[in-house]
């Protein structure tokens, strides 16, 4: 066993959190401010571990989001096995390529998750997307809430890479948000960061991981699935639409919903995402 102090500390935390001894741990790399691991316990169970050396509320917020989504469907998210301010432990799930039936099942289950609803837009807890905080202050009007809690804060963070003309373009979207948002919808129970990498295909279904869960607009999750190309997206959408028909114009509104995550990418990764963010803003204005 490695004598690296950080590794030993991580093992000790896992042993304490799980009430079981860790037999073996494999490092899987990392992202943002945490590392990823696959651990095998002495009782034969395998678990997935996210860990950080710094105390942070990120994992406890993620665990709360998983549990909240799981209240609607406990199979669409993995159960939280353990969590503290440095560690999150989930069951290890073997991944697989999604077949047509798995995609259609996921579409139906996502529709049911959204239909479970939320008390308001936002949440009763703070949020995170990657390592960046999200303002989840509740609101009653989605267009206003989206402009104030999602677009505007990340426009400030991304402004240096967007240039003044880009900032003005996004501000135009915010100024016209009421007319661009489409028909009013009640708050849905959404994942909030549903790009393709946050859907783990396992056991013939799509399982949601890494949520930024909150009460939001259901078109947000669908737009995120399209943003980076979810596999079998047409099958997912067809099954979703059959279970919960979408209002006219939802495809044309996708760039509006994609604007927030693209501004997040500019804030995290810089100017390489500027063009995509500004293209989404233009498309939202000219749909």
mmCIF file of C-alpha atoms in Angstrom:
data_model
loop_
_atom_site.group_PDB
_atom_site.id
_atom_site.type_symbol
_atom_site.label_atom_id
_atom_site.label_comp_id
_atom_site.label_asym_id
_atom_site.label_seq_id
_atom_site.Cartn_x
_atom_site.Cartn_y
_atom_site.Cartn_z
ATOM 1 C CA UNK A 1 0.000 0.000 0.000
ATOM 2 C CA UNK A 2 1.344 3.441 -0.874
ATOM 3 C CA UNK A 3 2.856 5.449 1.968
ATOM 4 C CA UNK A 4 1.740 8.754 0.410
ATOM 5 C CA UNK A 5 0.174 10.714 3.317
ATOM 6 C CA UNK A 6 -2.683 12.072 1.196
ATOM 7 C CA UNK A 7 -3.533 8.583 -0.015
ATOM 8 C CA UNK A 8 -3.455 7.207 3.522
ATOM 9 C CA UNK A 9 -5.688 10.026 4.725
ATOM 10 C CA UNK A 10 -8.128 9.277 1.914
ATOM 11 C CA UNK A 11 -8.188 5.580 2.815
ATOM 12 C CA UNK A 12 -8.750 6.371 6.490
ATOM 13 C CA UNK A 13 -11.659 8.677 5.621
ATOM 14 C CA UNK A 14 -13.206 6.004 3.418
ATOM 15 C CA UNK A 15 -12.857 3.354 6.106
ATOM 16 C CA UNK A 16 -14.517 5.667 8.620
ATOM 17 C CA UNK A 17 -17.324 6.818 6.308
ATOM 18 C CA UNK A 18 -18.212 3.361 5.006
ATOM 19 C CA UNK A 19 -17.641 1.384 8.189
ATOM 20 C CA UNK A 20 -15.704 -1.117 6.072
ATOM 21 C CA UNK A 21 -12.089 -1.616 5.144
ATOM 22 C CA UNK A 22 -10.829 -0.596 1.713
ATOM 23 C CA UNK A 23 -8.832 -3.406 0.134
ATOM 24 C CA UNK A 24 -7.718 -1.627 -3.046
ATOM 25 C CA UNK A 25 -8.076 1.784 -4.640
ATOM 26 C CA UNK A 26 -7.423 2.736 -8.257
ATOM 27 C CA UNK A 27 -6.901 6.331 -9.294
ATOM 28 C CA UNK A 28 -9.003 7.460 -12.269
ATOM 29 C CA UNK A 29 -7.666 10.966 -12.743
ATOM 30 C CA UNK A 30 -9.465 14.103 -11.737
ATOM 31 C CA UNK A 31 -11.107 17.330 -12.730
ATOM 32 C CA UNK A 32 -11.649 20.799 -11.317
ATOM 33 C CA UNK A 33 -10.537 20.548 -7.669
ATOM 34 C CA UNK A 34 -11.094 16.853 -6.955
ATOM 35 C CA UNK A 35 -9.776 13.403 -7.799
ATOM 36 C CA UNK A 36 -11.693 10.306 -8.902
ATOM 37 C CA UNK A 37 -11.161 6.742 -7.709
ATOM 38 C CA UNK A 38 -12.498 3.186 -7.910
ATOM 39 C CA UNK A 39 -12.258 1.391 -4.579
ATOM 40 C CA UNK A 40 -12.772 -2.266 -3.711
ATOM 41 C CA UNK A 41 -13.840 -3.069 -0.164
ATOM 42 C CA UNK A 42 -12.843 -6.177 1.738
ATOM 43 C CA UNK A 43 -16.456 -7.389 1.544
ATOM 44 C CA UNK A 44 -16.214 -7.367 -2.273
ATOM 45 C CA UNK A 45 -18.207 -4.211 -2.975
ATOM 46 C CA UNK A 46 -16.864 -1.688 -5.454
ATOM 47 C CA UNK A 47 -17.486 2.024 -5.040
ATOM 48 C CA UNK A 48 -16.817 5.250 -6.893
ATOM 49 C CA UNK A 49 -15.089 7.977 -4.903
ATOM 50 C CA UNK A 50 -14.691 11.714 -5.484
ATOM 51 C CA UNK A 51 -12.211 13.291 -3.106
ATOM 52 C CA UNK A 52 -10.560 16.600 -2.377
ATOM 53 C CA UNK A 53 -7.887 17.637 0.068
ATOM 54 C CA UNK A 54 -9.634 20.927 0.848
ATOM 55 C CA UNK A 55 -12.829 21.112 2.831
ATOM 56 C CA UNK A 56 -15.645 22.174 0.538
ATOM 57 C CA UNK A 57 -19.470 22.109 0.482
ATOM 58 C CA UNK A 58 -19.475 20.850 -3.136
ATOM 59 C CA UNK A 59 -19.919 17.154 -2.374
ATOM 60 C CA UNK A 60 -22.624 17.657 0.235
ATOM 61 C CA UNK A 61 -24.536 19.859 -2.216
ATOM 62 C CA UNK A 62 -24.132 17.204 -4.910
ATOM 63 C CA UNK A 63 -25.370 14.510 -2.522
ATOM 64 C CA UNK A 64 -28.404 16.615 -1.597
ATOM 65 C CA UNK A 65 -29.178 17.061 -5.304
ATOM 66 C CA UNK A 66 -28.927 13.322 -5.961
ATOM 67 C CA UNK A 67 -31.235 12.563 -3.064
ATOM 68 C CA UNK A 68 -33.756 15.184 -4.182
ATOM 69 C CA UNK A 69 -33.812 13.788 -7.713
ATOM 70 C CA UNK A 70 -34.047 10.289 -6.263
ATOM 71 C CA UNK A 71 -37.218 11.205 -4.367
ATOM 72 C CA UNK A 72 -38.938 11.202 -7.762
ATOM 73 C CA UNK A 73 -37.247 8.032 -9.073
ATOM 74 C CA UNK A 74 -34.662 6.259 -6.954
ATOM 75 C CA UNK A 75 -33.375 4.354 -9.984
ATOM 76 C CA UNK A 76 -32.502 7.347 -12.136
ATOM 77 C CA UNK A 77 -29.679 8.377 -9.769
ATOM 78 C CA UNK A 78 -27.158 6.287 -7.815
ATOM 79 C CA UNK A 79 -27.678 6.099 -4.052
ATOM 80 C CA UNK A 80 -25.315 8.166 -1.920
ATOM 81 C CA UNK A 81 -23.332 5.703 0.193
ATOM 82 C CA UNK A 82 -21.382 8.302 2.150
ATOM 83 C CA UNK A 83 -20.507 11.977 2.017
ATOM 84 C CA UNK A 84 -18.590 14.579 3.974
ATOM 85 C CA UNK A 85 -16.837 17.844 3.160
ATOM 86 C CA UNK A 86 -13.960 16.047 1.415
ATOM 87 C CA UNK A 87 -15.455 12.834 0.046
ATOM 88 C CA UNK A 88 -18.438 11.534 -1.920
ATOM 89 C CA UNK A 89 -18.986 7.785 -2.288
ATOM 90 C CA UNK A 90 -21.400 6.197 -4.772
ATOM 91 C CA UNK A 91 -21.807 2.603 -5.961
ATOM 92 C CA UNK A 92 -19.548 1.633 -8.839
ATOM 93 C CA UNK A 93 -21.652 1.191 -12.000
ATOM 94 C CA UNK A 94 -20.228 -0.498 -15.062
ATOM 95 C CA UNK A 95 -20.854 1.602 -18.140
ATOM 96 C CA UNK A 96 -22.238 0.386 -21.457
ATOM 97 C CA UNK A 97 -23.234 1.745 -24.847
ATOM 98 C CA UNK A 98 -26.916 2.717 -24.836
ATOM 99 C CA UNK A 99 -29.206 0.738 -27.101
ATOM 100 C CA UNK A 100 -32.470 2.079 -28.538
ATOM 101 C CA UNK A 101 -34.580 0.680 -25.706
ATOM 102 C CA UNK A 102 -32.324 2.212 -23.053
ATOM 103 C CA UNK A 103 -32.530 5.605 -24.778
ATOM 104 C CA UNK A 104 -36.313 5.424 -24.974
ATOM 105 C CA UNK A 105 -36.553 4.365 -21.341
ATOM 106 C CA UNK A 106 -34.361 7.290 -20.373
ATOM 107 C CA UNK A 107 -36.577 9.697 -22.292
ATOM 108 C CA UNK A 108 -39.668 8.462 -20.458
ATOM 109 C CA UNK A 109 -37.971 8.495 -17.076
ATOM 110 C CA UNK A 110 -36.583 11.994 -17.627
ATOM 111 C CA UNK A 111 -40.097 13.196 -18.460
ATOM 112 C CA UNK A 112 -41.396 11.631 -15.237
ATOM 113 C CA UNK A 113 -38.578 13.215 -13.237
ATOM 114 C CA UNK A 114 -39.407 16.651 -14.611
ATOM 115 C CA UNK A 115 -43.095 16.110 -13.904
ATOM 116 C CA UNK A 116 -42.331 15.510 -10.219
ATOM 117 C CA UNK A 117 -41.959 19.279 -10.053
ATOM 118 C CA UNK A 118 -40.414 21.681 -7.577
ATOM 119 C CA UNK A 119 -41.786 24.286 -5.141
ATOM 120 C CA UNK A 120 -40.280 27.145 -7.155
ATOM 121 C CA UNK A 121 -37.501 27.954 -9.557
ATOM 122 C CA UNK A 122 -34.186 27.573 -7.761
ATOM 123 C CA UNK A 123 -33.715 25.588 -4.570
ATOM 124 C CA UNK A 124 -33.585 25.839 -0.797
ATOM 125 C CA UNK A 125 -29.837 25.196 -0.859
ATOM 126 C CA UNK A 126 -26.838 26.730 -2.642
ATOM 127 C CA UNK A 127 -25.683 25.131 -5.844
ATOM 128 C CA UNK A 128 -22.552 24.452 -7.821
ATOM 129 C CA UNK A 129 -21.820 23.802 -11.476
ATOM 130 C CA UNK A 130 -18.392 22.228 -11.690
ATOM 131 C CA UNK A 131 -16.450 24.257 -9.082
ATOM 132 C CA UNK A 132 -18.415 27.485 -9.577
ATOM 133 C CA UNK A 133 -21.210 28.502 -7.185
ATOM 134 C CA UNK A 134 -24.791 28.843 -8.391
ATOM 135 C CA UNK A 135 -27.262 31.309 -6.915
ATOM 136 C CA UNK A 136 -30.358 29.176 -6.263
ATOM 137 C CA UNK A 137 -32.393 31.900 -4.555
ATOM 138 C CA UNK A 138 -35.992 30.844 -5.295
ATOM 139 C CA UNK A 139 -38.164 32.773 -7.725
ATOM 140 C CA UNK A 140 -41.621 32.545 -9.260
ATOM 141 C CA UNK A 141 -40.933 33.724 -12.834
ATOM 142 C CA UNK A 142 -38.575 31.543 -14.866
ATOM 143 C CA UNK A 143 -37.529 34.207 -17.408
ATOM 144 C CA UNK A 144 -36.582 36.674 -14.682
ATOM 145 C CA UNK A 145 -35.001 33.956 -12.531
ATOM 146 C CA UNK A 146 -32.934 32.603 -15.437
ATOM 147 C CA UNK A 147 -31.701 36.062 -16.405
ATOM 148 C CA UNK A 148 -30.822 37.086 -12.841
ATOM 149 C CA UNK A 149 -29.568 33.791 -11.374
ATOM 150 C CA UNK A 150 -27.988 32.075 -14.361
ATOM 151 C CA UNK A 151 -27.080 34.458 -17.177
ATOM 152 C CA UNK A 152 -26.066 37.655 -15.358
ATOM 153 C CA UNK A 153 -23.640 36.164 -12.776
ATOM 154 C CA UNK A 154 -21.747 34.204 -15.426
ATOM 155 C CA UNK A 155 -21.791 37.107 -17.847
ATOM 156 C CA UNK A 156 -19.820 39.018 -15.199
ATOM 157 C CA UNK A 157 -17.334 36.163 -14.866
ATOM 158 C CA UNK A 158 -16.959 35.771 -18.635
ATOM 159 C CA UNK A 159 -16.961 39.475 -19.556
ATOM 160 C CA UNK A 160 -13.194 39.720 -19.989
ATOM 161 C CA UNK A 161 -13.238 37.076 -22.723
ATOM 162 C CA UNK A 162 -16.427 38.274 -24.425
ATOM 163 C CA UNK A 163 -15.311 41.868 -25.092
ATOM 164 C CA UNK A 164 -17.751 44.799 -24.720
ATOM 165 C CA UNK A 165 -19.662 43.915 -27.898
ATOM 166 C CA UNK A 166 -20.225 40.369 -26.651
ATOM 167 C CA UNK A 167 -21.385 41.609 -23.268
ATOM 168 C CA UNK A 168 -23.890 43.916 -24.968
ATOM 169 C CA UNK A 169 -25.176 41.015 -27.078
ATOM 170 C CA UNK A 170 -25.863 38.867 -24.014
ATOM 171 C CA UNK A 171 -27.444 41.855 -22.287
ATOM 172 C CA UNK A 172 -29.868 42.077 -25.226
ATOM 173 C CA UNK A 173 -30.926 38.506 -24.508
ATOM 174 C CA UNK A 174 -31.530 39.409 -20.872
ATOM 175 C CA UNK A 175 -33.527 42.476 -21.895
ATOM 176 C CA UNK A 176 -35.818 40.421 -24.134
ATOM 177 C CA UNK A 177 -35.962 37.322 -21.949
ATOM 178 C CA UNK A 178 -39.725 37.475 -21.359
ATOM 179 C CA UNK A 179 -40.530 37.270 -25.075
ATOM 180 C CA UNK A 180 -37.799 34.728 -25.830
ATOM 181 C CA UNK A 181 -38.703 32.256 -23.075
ATOM 182 C CA UNK A 182 -41.798 30.784 -24.729
ATOM 183 C CA UNK A 183 -44.963 29.595 -22.983
ATOM 184 C CA UNK A 184 -44.979 29.627 -19.197
ATOM 185 C CA UNK A 185 -44.247 26.266 -17.570
ATOM 186 C CA UNK A 186 -44.421 25.208 -13.923
ATOM 187 C CA UNK A 187 -41.092 24.505 -12.184
ATOM 188 C CA UNK A 188 -39.690 21.112 -13.138
ATOM 189 C CA UNK A 189 -37.359 18.924 -11.096
ATOM 190 C CA UNK A 190 -34.284 19.126 -13.311
ATOM 191 C CA UNK A 191 -30.721 17.840 -13.278
ATOM 192 C CA UNK A 192 -29.409 21.254 -14.272
ATOM 193 C CA UNK A 193 -26.105 20.190 -15.912
ATOM 194 C CA UNK A 194 -27.316 17.395 -18.151
ATOM 195 C CA UNK A 195 -24.613 17.203 -20.778
ATOM 196 C CA UNK A 196 -23.912 13.755 -22.208
ATOM 197 C CA UNK A 197 -21.040 13.069 -19.797
ATOM 198 C CA UNK A 198 -23.414 13.296 -16.850
ATOM 199 C CA UNK A 199 -25.561 10.408 -18.077
ATOM 200 C CA UNK A 200 -24.035 7.045 -17.192
ATOM 201 C CA UNK A 201 -25.525 4.212 -19.212
ATOM 202 C CA UNK A 202 -25.686 1.094 -17.080
ATOM 203 C CA UNK A 203 -28.101 -1.811 -16.663
ATOM 204 C CA UNK A 204 -30.209 -0.839 -19.665
ATOM 205 C CA UNK A 205 -31.003 2.692 -18.494
ATOM 206 C CA UNK A 206 -29.525 6.163 -18.178
ATOM 207 C CA UNK A 207 -28.371 7.070 -14.677
ATOM 208 C CA UNK A 208 -27.854 10.734 -13.739
ATOM 209 C CA UNK A 209 -24.623 11.814 -12.057
ATOM 210 C CA UNK A 210 -22.994 15.153 -11.103
ATOM 211 C CA UNK A 211 -26.228 17.162 -10.864
ATOM 212 C CA UNK A 212 -26.719 20.882 -10.379
ATOM 213 C CA UNK A 213 -30.261 19.992 -9.316
ATOM 214 C CA UNK A 214 -32.901 22.663 -8.860
ATOM 215 C CA UNK A 215 -36.383 23.702 -9.833
ATOM 216 C CA UNK A 216 -36.021 24.891 -13.400
ATOM 217 C CA UNK A 217 -37.357 24.761 -16.928
ATOM 218 C CA UNK A 218 -37.534 21.270 -18.417
ATOM 219 C CA UNK A 219 -36.249 22.531 -21.767
ATOM 220 C CA UNK A 220 -32.949 23.307 -20.008
ATOM 221 C CA UNK A 221 -32.143 19.607 -19.533
ATOM 222 C CA UNK A 222 -33.104 18.788 -23.121
ATOM 223 C CA UNK A 223 -31.004 21.647 -24.488
ATOM 224 C CA UNK A 224 -28.033 20.456 -22.456
ATOM 225 C CA UNK A 225 -28.361 16.921 -23.841
ATOM 226 C CA UNK A 226 -28.157 18.415 -27.339
ATOM 227 C CA UNK A 227 -25.301 20.814 -26.593
ATOM 228 C CA UNK A 228 -22.495 18.243 -26.593
ATOM 229 C CA UNK A 229 -24.262 15.464 -28.453
ATOM 230 C CA UNK A 230 -25.884 12.812 -26.256
ATOM 231 C CA UNK A 231 -25.963 9.369 -27.897
ATOM 232 C CA UNK A 232 -29.296 8.339 -29.440
ATOM 233 C CA UNK A 233 -30.684 11.794 -28.744
ATOM 234 C CA UNK A 234 -33.477 11.407 -31.310
ATOM 235 C CA UNK A 235 -34.751 8.302 -29.489
ATOM 236 C CA UNK A 236 -34.531 10.055 -26.122
ATOM 237 C CA UNK A 237 -36.455 13.087 -27.363
ATOM 238 C CA UNK A 238 -39.109 11.039 -29.169
ATOM 239 C CA UNK A 239 -39.847 9.008 -26.043
ATOM 240 C CA UNK A 240 -39.829 12.140 -23.886
ATOM 241 C CA UNK A 241 -42.207 13.954 -26.222
ATOM 242 C CA UNK A 242 -44.565 10.972 -26.287
ATOM 243 C CA UNK A 243 -44.665 10.906 -22.474
ATOM 244 C CA UNK A 244 -44.779 14.684 -21.965
ATOM 245 C CA UNK A 245 -45.399 16.658 -25.183
ATOM 246 C CA UNK A 246 -43.205 19.695 -25.617
ATOM 247 C CA UNK A 247 -44.617 23.102 -26.607
ATOM 248 C CA UNK A 248 -44.128 24.470 -30.098
ATOM 249 C CA UNK A 249 -40.793 26.182 -30.661
ATOM 250 C CA UNK A 250 -38.822 24.252 -28.048
ATOM 251 C CA UNK A 251 -36.042 23.379 -30.491
ATOM 252 C CA UNK A 252 -35.656 27.033 -31.481
ATOM 253 C CA UNK A 253 -35.425 27.996 -27.818
ATOM 254 C CA UNK A 254 -32.559 25.570 -27.141
ATOM 255 C CA UNK A 255 -29.840 28.240 -27.686
ATOM 256 C CA UNK A 256 -31.410 30.354 -24.934
ATOM 257 C CA UNK A 257 -31.065 27.453 -22.507
ATOM 258 C CA UNK A 258 -27.560 26.666 -23.771
ATOM 259 C CA UNK A 259 -26.360 30.217 -23.172
ATOM 260 C CA UNK A 260 -25.863 29.683 -19.449
ATOM 261 C CA UNK A 261 -23.689 26.544 -19.685
ATOM 262 C CA UNK A 262 -21.653 28.122 -22.475
ATOM 263 C CA UNK A 263 -20.999 31.191 -20.317
ATOM 264 C CA UNK A 264 -19.964 28.763 -17.565
ATOM 265 C CA UNK A 265 -17.465 27.234 -19.992
ATOM 266 C CA UNK A 266 -16.085 30.659 -20.856
ATOM 267 C CA UNK A 267 -15.719 31.400 -17.133
ATOM 268 C CA UNK A 268 -13.957 28.071 -16.514
ATOM 269 C CA UNK A 269 -11.900 27.598 -19.664
ATOM 270 C CA UNK A 270 -11.571 31.001 -21.280
ATOM 271 C CA UNK A 271 -11.859 32.373 -24.779
ATOM 272 C CA UNK A 272 -12.061 29.011 -26.579
ATOM 273 C CA UNK A 273 -15.797 28.972 -25.784
ATOM 274 C CA UNK A 274 -16.473 32.630 -26.597
ATOM 275 C CA UNK A 275 -17.620 31.978 -30.165
ATOM 276 C CA UNK A 276 -20.078 29.263 -29.095
ATOM 277 C CA UNK A 277 -21.534 31.440 -26.333
ATOM 278 C CA UNK A 278 -22.048 34.420 -28.628
ATOM 279 C CA UNK A 279 -23.508 32.188 -31.356
ATOM 280 C CA UNK A 280 -26.053 30.915 -28.827
ATOM 281 C CA UNK A 281 -26.929 34.499 -27.871
ATOM 282 C CA UNK A 282 -27.444 35.471 -31.532
ATOM 283 C CA UNK A 283 -29.542 32.367 -32.173
ATOM 284 C CA UNK A 284 -31.698 33.086 -29.132
ATOM 285 C CA UNK A 285 -32.374 36.597 -30.396
ATOM 286 C CA UNK A 286 -33.148 35.557 -33.997
ATOM 287 C CA UNK A 287 -35.028 32.318 -33.493
#
